[in-house]
Coordinates of C-alpha atoms and ligand atoms in Angstrom, one line a residue:
X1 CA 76.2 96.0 128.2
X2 CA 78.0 99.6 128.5
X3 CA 80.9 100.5 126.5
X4 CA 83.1 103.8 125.7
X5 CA 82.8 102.3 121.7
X6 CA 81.6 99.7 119.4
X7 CA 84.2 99.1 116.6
X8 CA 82.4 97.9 113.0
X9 CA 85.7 95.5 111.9
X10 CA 88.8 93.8 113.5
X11 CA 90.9 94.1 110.2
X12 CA 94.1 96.1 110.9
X13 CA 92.3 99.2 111.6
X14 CA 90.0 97.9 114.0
X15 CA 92.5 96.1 115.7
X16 CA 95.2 99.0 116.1
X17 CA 92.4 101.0 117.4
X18 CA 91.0 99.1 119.7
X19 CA 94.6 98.4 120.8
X20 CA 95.0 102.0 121.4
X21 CA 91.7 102.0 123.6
X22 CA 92.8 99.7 125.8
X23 CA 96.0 101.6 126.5
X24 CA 94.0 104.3 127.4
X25 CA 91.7 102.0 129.9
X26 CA 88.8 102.5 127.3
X27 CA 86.0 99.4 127.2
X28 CA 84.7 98.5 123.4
X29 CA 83.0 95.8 121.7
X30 CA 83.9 94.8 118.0
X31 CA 81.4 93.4 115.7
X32 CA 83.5 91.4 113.3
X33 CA 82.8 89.1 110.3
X34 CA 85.1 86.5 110.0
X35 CA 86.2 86.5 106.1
X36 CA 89.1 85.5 104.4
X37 CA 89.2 87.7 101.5
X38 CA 89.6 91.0 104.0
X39 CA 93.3 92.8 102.7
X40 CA 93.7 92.6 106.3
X41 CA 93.9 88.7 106.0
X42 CA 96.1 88.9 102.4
X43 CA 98.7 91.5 103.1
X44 CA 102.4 91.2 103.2
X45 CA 102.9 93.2 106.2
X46 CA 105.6 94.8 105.2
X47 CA 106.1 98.6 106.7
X48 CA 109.0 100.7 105.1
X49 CA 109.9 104.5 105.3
X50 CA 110.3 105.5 101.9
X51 CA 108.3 105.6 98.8
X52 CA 110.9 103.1 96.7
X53 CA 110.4 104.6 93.4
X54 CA 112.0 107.4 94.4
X55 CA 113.3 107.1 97.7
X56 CA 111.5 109.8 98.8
X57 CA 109.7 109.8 102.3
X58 CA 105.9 110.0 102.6
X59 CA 103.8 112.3 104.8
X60 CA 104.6 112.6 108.2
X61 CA 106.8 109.5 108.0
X62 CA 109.1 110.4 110.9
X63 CA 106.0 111.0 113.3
X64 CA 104.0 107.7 112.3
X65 CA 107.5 105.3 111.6
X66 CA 108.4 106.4 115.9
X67 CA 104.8 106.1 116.9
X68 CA 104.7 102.4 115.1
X69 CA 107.7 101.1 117.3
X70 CA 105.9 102.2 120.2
X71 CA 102.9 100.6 119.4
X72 CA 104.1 97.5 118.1
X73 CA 106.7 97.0 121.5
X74 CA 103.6 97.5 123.8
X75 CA 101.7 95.0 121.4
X76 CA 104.5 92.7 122.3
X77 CA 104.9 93.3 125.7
X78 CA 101.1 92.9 126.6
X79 CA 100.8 89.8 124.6
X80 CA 104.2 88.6 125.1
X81 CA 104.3 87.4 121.3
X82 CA 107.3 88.3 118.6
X83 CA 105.1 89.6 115.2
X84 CA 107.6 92.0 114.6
X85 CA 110.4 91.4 112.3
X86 CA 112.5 95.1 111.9
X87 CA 115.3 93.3 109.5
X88 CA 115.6 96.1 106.4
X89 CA 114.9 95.9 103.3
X90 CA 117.4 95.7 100.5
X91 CA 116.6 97.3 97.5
X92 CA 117.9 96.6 93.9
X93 CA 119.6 99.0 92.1
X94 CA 120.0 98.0 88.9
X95 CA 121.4 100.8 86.7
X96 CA 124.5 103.5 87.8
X97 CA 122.0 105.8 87.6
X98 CA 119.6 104.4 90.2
X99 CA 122.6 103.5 92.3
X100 CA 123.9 107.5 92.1
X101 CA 120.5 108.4 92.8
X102 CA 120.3 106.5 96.0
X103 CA 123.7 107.2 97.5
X104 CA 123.1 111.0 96.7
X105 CA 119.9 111.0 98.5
X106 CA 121.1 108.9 101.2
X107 CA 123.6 111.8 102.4
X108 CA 120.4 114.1 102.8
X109 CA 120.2 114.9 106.7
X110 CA 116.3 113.9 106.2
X111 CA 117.0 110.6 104.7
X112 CA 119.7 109.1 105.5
X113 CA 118.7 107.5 109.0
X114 CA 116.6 105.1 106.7
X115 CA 119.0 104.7 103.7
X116 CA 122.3 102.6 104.1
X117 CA 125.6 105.3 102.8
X118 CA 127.1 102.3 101.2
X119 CA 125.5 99.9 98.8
X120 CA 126.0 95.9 99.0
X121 CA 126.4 92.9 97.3
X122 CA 124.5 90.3 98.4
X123 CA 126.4 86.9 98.9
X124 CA 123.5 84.8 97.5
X125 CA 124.6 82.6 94.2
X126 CA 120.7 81.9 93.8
X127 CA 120.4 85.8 92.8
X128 CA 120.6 86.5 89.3
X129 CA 121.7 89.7 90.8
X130 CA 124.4 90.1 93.6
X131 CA 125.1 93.5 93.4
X132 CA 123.8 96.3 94.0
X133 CA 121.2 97.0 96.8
X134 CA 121.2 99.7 99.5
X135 CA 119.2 98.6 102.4
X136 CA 116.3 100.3 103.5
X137 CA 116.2 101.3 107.7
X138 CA 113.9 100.8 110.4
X139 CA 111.8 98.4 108.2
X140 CA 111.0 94.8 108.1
X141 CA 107.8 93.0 108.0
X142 CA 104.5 92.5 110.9
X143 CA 102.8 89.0 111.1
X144 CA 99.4 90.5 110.4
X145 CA 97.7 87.3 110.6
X146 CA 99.6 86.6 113.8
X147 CA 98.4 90.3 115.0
X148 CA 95.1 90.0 114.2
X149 CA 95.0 86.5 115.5
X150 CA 96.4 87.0 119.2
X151 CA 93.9 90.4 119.2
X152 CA 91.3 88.5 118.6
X153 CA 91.7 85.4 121.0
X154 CA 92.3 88.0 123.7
X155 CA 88.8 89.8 122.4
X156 CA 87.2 86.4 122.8
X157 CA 89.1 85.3 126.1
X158 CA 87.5 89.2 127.9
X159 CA 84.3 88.6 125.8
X160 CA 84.4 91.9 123.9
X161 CA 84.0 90.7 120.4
X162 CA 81.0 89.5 118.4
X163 CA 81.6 87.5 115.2
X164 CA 78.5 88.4 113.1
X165 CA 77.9 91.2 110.1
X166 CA 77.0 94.1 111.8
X167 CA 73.1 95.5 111.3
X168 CA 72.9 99.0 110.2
X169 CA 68.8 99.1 110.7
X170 CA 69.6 98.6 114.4
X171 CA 71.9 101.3 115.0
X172 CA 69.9 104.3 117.2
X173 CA 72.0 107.3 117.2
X174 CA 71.3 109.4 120.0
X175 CA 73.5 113.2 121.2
X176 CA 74.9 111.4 124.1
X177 CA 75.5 107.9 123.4
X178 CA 74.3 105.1 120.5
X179 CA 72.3 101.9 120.9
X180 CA 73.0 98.9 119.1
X181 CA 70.5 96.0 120.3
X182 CA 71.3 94.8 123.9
X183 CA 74.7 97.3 123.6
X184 CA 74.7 101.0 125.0
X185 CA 77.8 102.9 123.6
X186 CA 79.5 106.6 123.8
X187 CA 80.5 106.3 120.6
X188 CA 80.7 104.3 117.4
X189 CA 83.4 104.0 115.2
X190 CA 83.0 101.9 111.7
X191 CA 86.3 100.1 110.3
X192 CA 85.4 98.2 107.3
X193 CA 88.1 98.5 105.0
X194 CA 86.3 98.3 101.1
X195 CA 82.9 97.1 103.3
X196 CA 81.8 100.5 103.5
X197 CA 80.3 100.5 100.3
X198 CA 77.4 99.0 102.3
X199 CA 77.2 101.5 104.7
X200 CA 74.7 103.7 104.8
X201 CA 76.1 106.7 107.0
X202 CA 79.6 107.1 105.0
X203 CA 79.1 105.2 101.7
X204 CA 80.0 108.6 100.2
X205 CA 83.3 108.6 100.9
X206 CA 85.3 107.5 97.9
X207 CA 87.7 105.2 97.8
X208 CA 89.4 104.1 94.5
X209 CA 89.8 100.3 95.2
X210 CA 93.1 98.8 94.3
X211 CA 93.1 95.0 93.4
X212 CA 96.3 93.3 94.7
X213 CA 97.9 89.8 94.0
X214 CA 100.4 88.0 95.6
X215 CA 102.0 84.1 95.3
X216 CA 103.4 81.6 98.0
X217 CA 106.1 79.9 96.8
X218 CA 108.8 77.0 97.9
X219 CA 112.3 77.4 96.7
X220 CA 114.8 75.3 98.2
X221 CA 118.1 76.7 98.9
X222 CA 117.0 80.7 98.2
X223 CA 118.3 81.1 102.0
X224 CA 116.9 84.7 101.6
X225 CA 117.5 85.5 104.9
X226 CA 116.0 89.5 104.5
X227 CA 113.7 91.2 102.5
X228 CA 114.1 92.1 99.0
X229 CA 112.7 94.3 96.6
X230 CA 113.5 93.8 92.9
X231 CA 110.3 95.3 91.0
X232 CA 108.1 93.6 93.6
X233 CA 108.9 92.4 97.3
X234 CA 110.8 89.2 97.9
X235 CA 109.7 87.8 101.3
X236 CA 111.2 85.1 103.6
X237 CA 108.8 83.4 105.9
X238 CA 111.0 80.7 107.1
X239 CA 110.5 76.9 106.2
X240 CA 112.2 77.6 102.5
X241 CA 108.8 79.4 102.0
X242 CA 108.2 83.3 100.3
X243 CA 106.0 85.6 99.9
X244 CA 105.9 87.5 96.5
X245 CA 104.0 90.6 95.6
X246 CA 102.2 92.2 95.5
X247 CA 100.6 93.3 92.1
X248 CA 98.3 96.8 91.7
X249 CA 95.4 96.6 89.6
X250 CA 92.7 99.7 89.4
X251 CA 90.5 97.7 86.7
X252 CA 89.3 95.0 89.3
X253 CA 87.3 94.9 92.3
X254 CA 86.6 91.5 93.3
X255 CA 88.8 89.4 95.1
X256 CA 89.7 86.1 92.6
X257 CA 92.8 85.5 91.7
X258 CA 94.1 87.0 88.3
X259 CA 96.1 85.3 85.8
X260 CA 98.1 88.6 84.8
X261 CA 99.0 89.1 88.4
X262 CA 100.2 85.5 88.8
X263 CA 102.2 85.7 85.1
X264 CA 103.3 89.0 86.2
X265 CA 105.3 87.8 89.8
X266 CA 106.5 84.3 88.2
X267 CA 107.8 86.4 85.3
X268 CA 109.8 89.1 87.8
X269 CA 110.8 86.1 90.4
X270 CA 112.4 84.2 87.4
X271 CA 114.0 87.2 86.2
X272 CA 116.1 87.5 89.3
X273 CA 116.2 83.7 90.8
X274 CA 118.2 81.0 89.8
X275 CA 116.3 78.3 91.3
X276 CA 113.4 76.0 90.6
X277 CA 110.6 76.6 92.6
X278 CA 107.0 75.6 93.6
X279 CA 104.0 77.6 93.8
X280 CA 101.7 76.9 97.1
X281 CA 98.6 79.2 96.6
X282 CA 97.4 82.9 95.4
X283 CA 96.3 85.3 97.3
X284 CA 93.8 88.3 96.2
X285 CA 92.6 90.8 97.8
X286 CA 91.0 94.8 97.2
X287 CA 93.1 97.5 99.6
X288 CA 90.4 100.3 100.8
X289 CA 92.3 102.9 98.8
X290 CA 91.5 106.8 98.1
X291 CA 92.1 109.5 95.2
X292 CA 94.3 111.3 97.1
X293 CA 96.0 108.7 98.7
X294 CA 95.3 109.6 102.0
X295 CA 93.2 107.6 104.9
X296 CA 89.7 109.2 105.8
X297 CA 89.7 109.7 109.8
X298 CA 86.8 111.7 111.9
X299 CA 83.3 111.7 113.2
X300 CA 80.1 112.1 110.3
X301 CA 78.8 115.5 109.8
X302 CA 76.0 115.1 110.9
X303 CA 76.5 112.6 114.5
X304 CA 79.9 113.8 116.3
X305 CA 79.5 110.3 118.1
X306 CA 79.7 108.4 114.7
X307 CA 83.4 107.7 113.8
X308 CA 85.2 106.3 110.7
X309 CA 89.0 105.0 110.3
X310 CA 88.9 104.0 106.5
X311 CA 91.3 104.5 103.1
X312 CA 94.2 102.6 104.5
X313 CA 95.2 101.4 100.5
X314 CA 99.0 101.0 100.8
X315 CA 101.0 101.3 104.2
X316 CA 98.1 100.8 106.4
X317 CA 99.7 98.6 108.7
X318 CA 102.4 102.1 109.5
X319 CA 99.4 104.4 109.4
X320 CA 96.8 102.5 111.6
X321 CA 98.6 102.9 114.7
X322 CA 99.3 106.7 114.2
X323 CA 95.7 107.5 113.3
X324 CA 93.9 106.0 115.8
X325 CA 96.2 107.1 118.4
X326 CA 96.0 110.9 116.9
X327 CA 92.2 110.3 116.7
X328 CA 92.1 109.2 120.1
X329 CA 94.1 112.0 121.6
X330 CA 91.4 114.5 119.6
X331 CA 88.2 112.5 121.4
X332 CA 89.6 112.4 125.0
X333 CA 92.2 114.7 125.0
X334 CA 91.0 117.6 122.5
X335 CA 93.6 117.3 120.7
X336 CA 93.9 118.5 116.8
X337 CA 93.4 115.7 114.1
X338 CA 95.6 115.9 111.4
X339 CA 93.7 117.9 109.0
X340 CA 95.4 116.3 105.9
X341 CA 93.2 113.1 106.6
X342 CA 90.4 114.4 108.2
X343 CA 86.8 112.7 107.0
X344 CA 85.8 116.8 106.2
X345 CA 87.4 116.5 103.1
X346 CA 85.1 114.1 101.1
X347 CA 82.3 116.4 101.8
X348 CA 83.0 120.2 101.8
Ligands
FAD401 C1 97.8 91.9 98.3 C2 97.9 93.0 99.3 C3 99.1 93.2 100.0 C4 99.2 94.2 100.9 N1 100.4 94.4 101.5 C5 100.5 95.4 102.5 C6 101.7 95.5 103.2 O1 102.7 94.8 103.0 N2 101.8 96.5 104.1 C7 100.7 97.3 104.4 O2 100.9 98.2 105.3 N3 99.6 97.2 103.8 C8 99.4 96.2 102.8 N4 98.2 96.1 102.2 C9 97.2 97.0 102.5 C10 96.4 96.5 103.7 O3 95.9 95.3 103.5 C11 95.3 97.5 104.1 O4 95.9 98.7 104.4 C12 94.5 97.0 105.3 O5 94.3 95.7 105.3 C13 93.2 97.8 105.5 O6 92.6 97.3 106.7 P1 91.2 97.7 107.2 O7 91.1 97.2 108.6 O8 91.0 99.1 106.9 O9 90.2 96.9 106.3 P2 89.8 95.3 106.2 O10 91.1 94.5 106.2 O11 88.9 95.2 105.1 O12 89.1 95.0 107.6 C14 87.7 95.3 107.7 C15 87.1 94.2 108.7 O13 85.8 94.6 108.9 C16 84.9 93.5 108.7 N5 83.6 94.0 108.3 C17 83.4 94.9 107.2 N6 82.1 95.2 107.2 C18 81.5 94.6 108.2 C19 80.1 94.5 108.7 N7 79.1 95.2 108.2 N8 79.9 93.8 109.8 C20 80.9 93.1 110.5 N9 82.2 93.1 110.0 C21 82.5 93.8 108.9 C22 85.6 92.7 107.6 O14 85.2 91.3 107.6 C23 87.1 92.8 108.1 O15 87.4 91.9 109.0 C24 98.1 95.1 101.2 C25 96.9 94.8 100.6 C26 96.8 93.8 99.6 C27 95.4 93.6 98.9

């Protein structure tokens, strides 16, 4: 078999890349192990413009907030599935100071087409709260598992996925192309998320791993119909069933669930709902972050054919699509990668 790449992982990296190959009429094969505890398979899904601390936008937020629409409607359209729910956020205020703070910066021309001008109250007697939240624009939440899911099938349906743990002993690297038992490939790029600890061409990079937590729970009558976020996210996913999290923990790297993380959401969900309620399951999971908080994206210094898209901690399901398009554009159409993410960093 002859491909233009092999891709090591169909978390959400993988699959926004490969995605963005076959835009671009590029073949590719993934090697993919199936496993549960991926933060691909835990996250909330949730993509959102600001940083809501401080309301303040992230890097290069307008660039990669346009380029995820675009992505995510062609997604869509080829699959002809809805995994995209762009209903806001609303954020609690609780002080007159947080409040101010918000409707000040929400008249900055750079903000304020993803900041509400006026704050709400939320007619919800279930809400120890009702007032005051300003919503949150051009964000809402992706079915991840439905994403990676209808990816997949389609992988399986055209034959171009393999689900087994990738070998690195078999791996010939040659100028012009790599080898990879029966497989013949331009290039390879490796997508493991926190797997590439085991991987012996970039397990230098480092990534500062960042345990997260998150609970399912029932509540009847919560009729949440959007997203909130009161200290942690408040999630509606139909059926009188929500997601709550999720927790950060830099002291833990494997992927049970923790008892502080679970006493931690049921303390903050009680503190703002009304309601009794019923916990369904927790769910752990170790988000590939970095020091700087910024992805690591290029080819190794040593083999320009060997690629990695890795250190997608928070926001990765915003950043994938942008990255793998801009590294892309830099393989086929020499265009510049963004230097702020480039792999160069963890080395020189
Ligand atoms: C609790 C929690 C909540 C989160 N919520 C959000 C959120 O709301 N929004 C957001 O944007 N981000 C969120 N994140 C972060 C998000 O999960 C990560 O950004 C993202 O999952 C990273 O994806 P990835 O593809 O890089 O890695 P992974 O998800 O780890 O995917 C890597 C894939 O590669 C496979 N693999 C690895 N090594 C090999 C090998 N040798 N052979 C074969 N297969 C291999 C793995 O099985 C896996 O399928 C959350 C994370 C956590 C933990």
């Amino acid at each position: 078999m002859k491909v233009d790449f092999i891709i090591i992982g169909q978390g959400i990296a993988g699959t926004c890349f490969a995605f963005e190959l076959l835009q671009k009429n590029k073949t590719f094969i993934i090697i993919d192990k199936q496993d549960d505890n991926t933060p691909s398979k835990v996250a909330l899904g949730i993509y959102n413009p600001l940083i809501l601390k401080w309301f303040t936008k992230p890097w290069h937020i307008d660039h990669q907030i346009s380029f995820f629409y675009k992505f995510f409607n062609s997604f869509q359209s080829f699959f002809c599935k809805n995994i995209m729910f762009d209903t806001g956020i609303y954020k609690f205020l609780k002080t007159p100071y947080d409040q101010n703070t918000w409707l000040t910066k929400s008249m900055s021309p750079k903000r304020k087409k993803y900041m509400s001008s006026e704050l709400f109250k939320l007619e919800n007697k279930s809400l120890i709260y009702n007032e005051f939240y300003g919503l949150v624009k051009s964000a809402g939440r992706i079915d991840i598992p439905l994403f990676l899911k209808t990816f997949r099938n389609f992988c399986i349906t055209n034959k171009c996925i393999v689900n087994e743990l990738f070998n690195y002993d078999h791996l010939t690297i040659k100028k012009d192309h790599v080898k990879y038992n029966d497989i013949t490939s331009s290039n390879i790029i490796f997508c493991e998320g926190p797997a590439v600890i085991n991987n012996p061409f970039f397990n230098w990079i480092k990534l500062k791993p960042t345990k997260g937590d998150l609970l399912h729970i029932k509540c009847k009558n919560l009729n949440l119909d959007k997203i909130l976020h009161a200290s942690l996210l408040f999630i509606p996913l139909g059926g009188e069933i929500y997601s709550i999290g999720a927790t950060y923990d830099w002291s833990q790297d494997d992927t049970l669930n923790t008892s502080n993380a679970r006493e931690r959401i049921i303390s903050i969900f009680e503190k703002n709902v009304n309601l009794p309620y019923t916990i369904i399951d927790q769910k752990s999971g170790i988000r590939p972050s970095t020091f700087d908080r910024r992805a690591f994206v290029g080819s190794h210094p040593d083999h320009s054919n060997v690629y990695i898209l890795n250190g997608l901690g928070t926001r990765g399901i915003l950043l994938a699509p942008y990255l793998s398009n801009n590294l892309i554009d830099s393989i086929y159409f020499k265009k510049n990668l963004l230097k702020e993410v480039s792999i160069n960093r963890a080395y020189k």
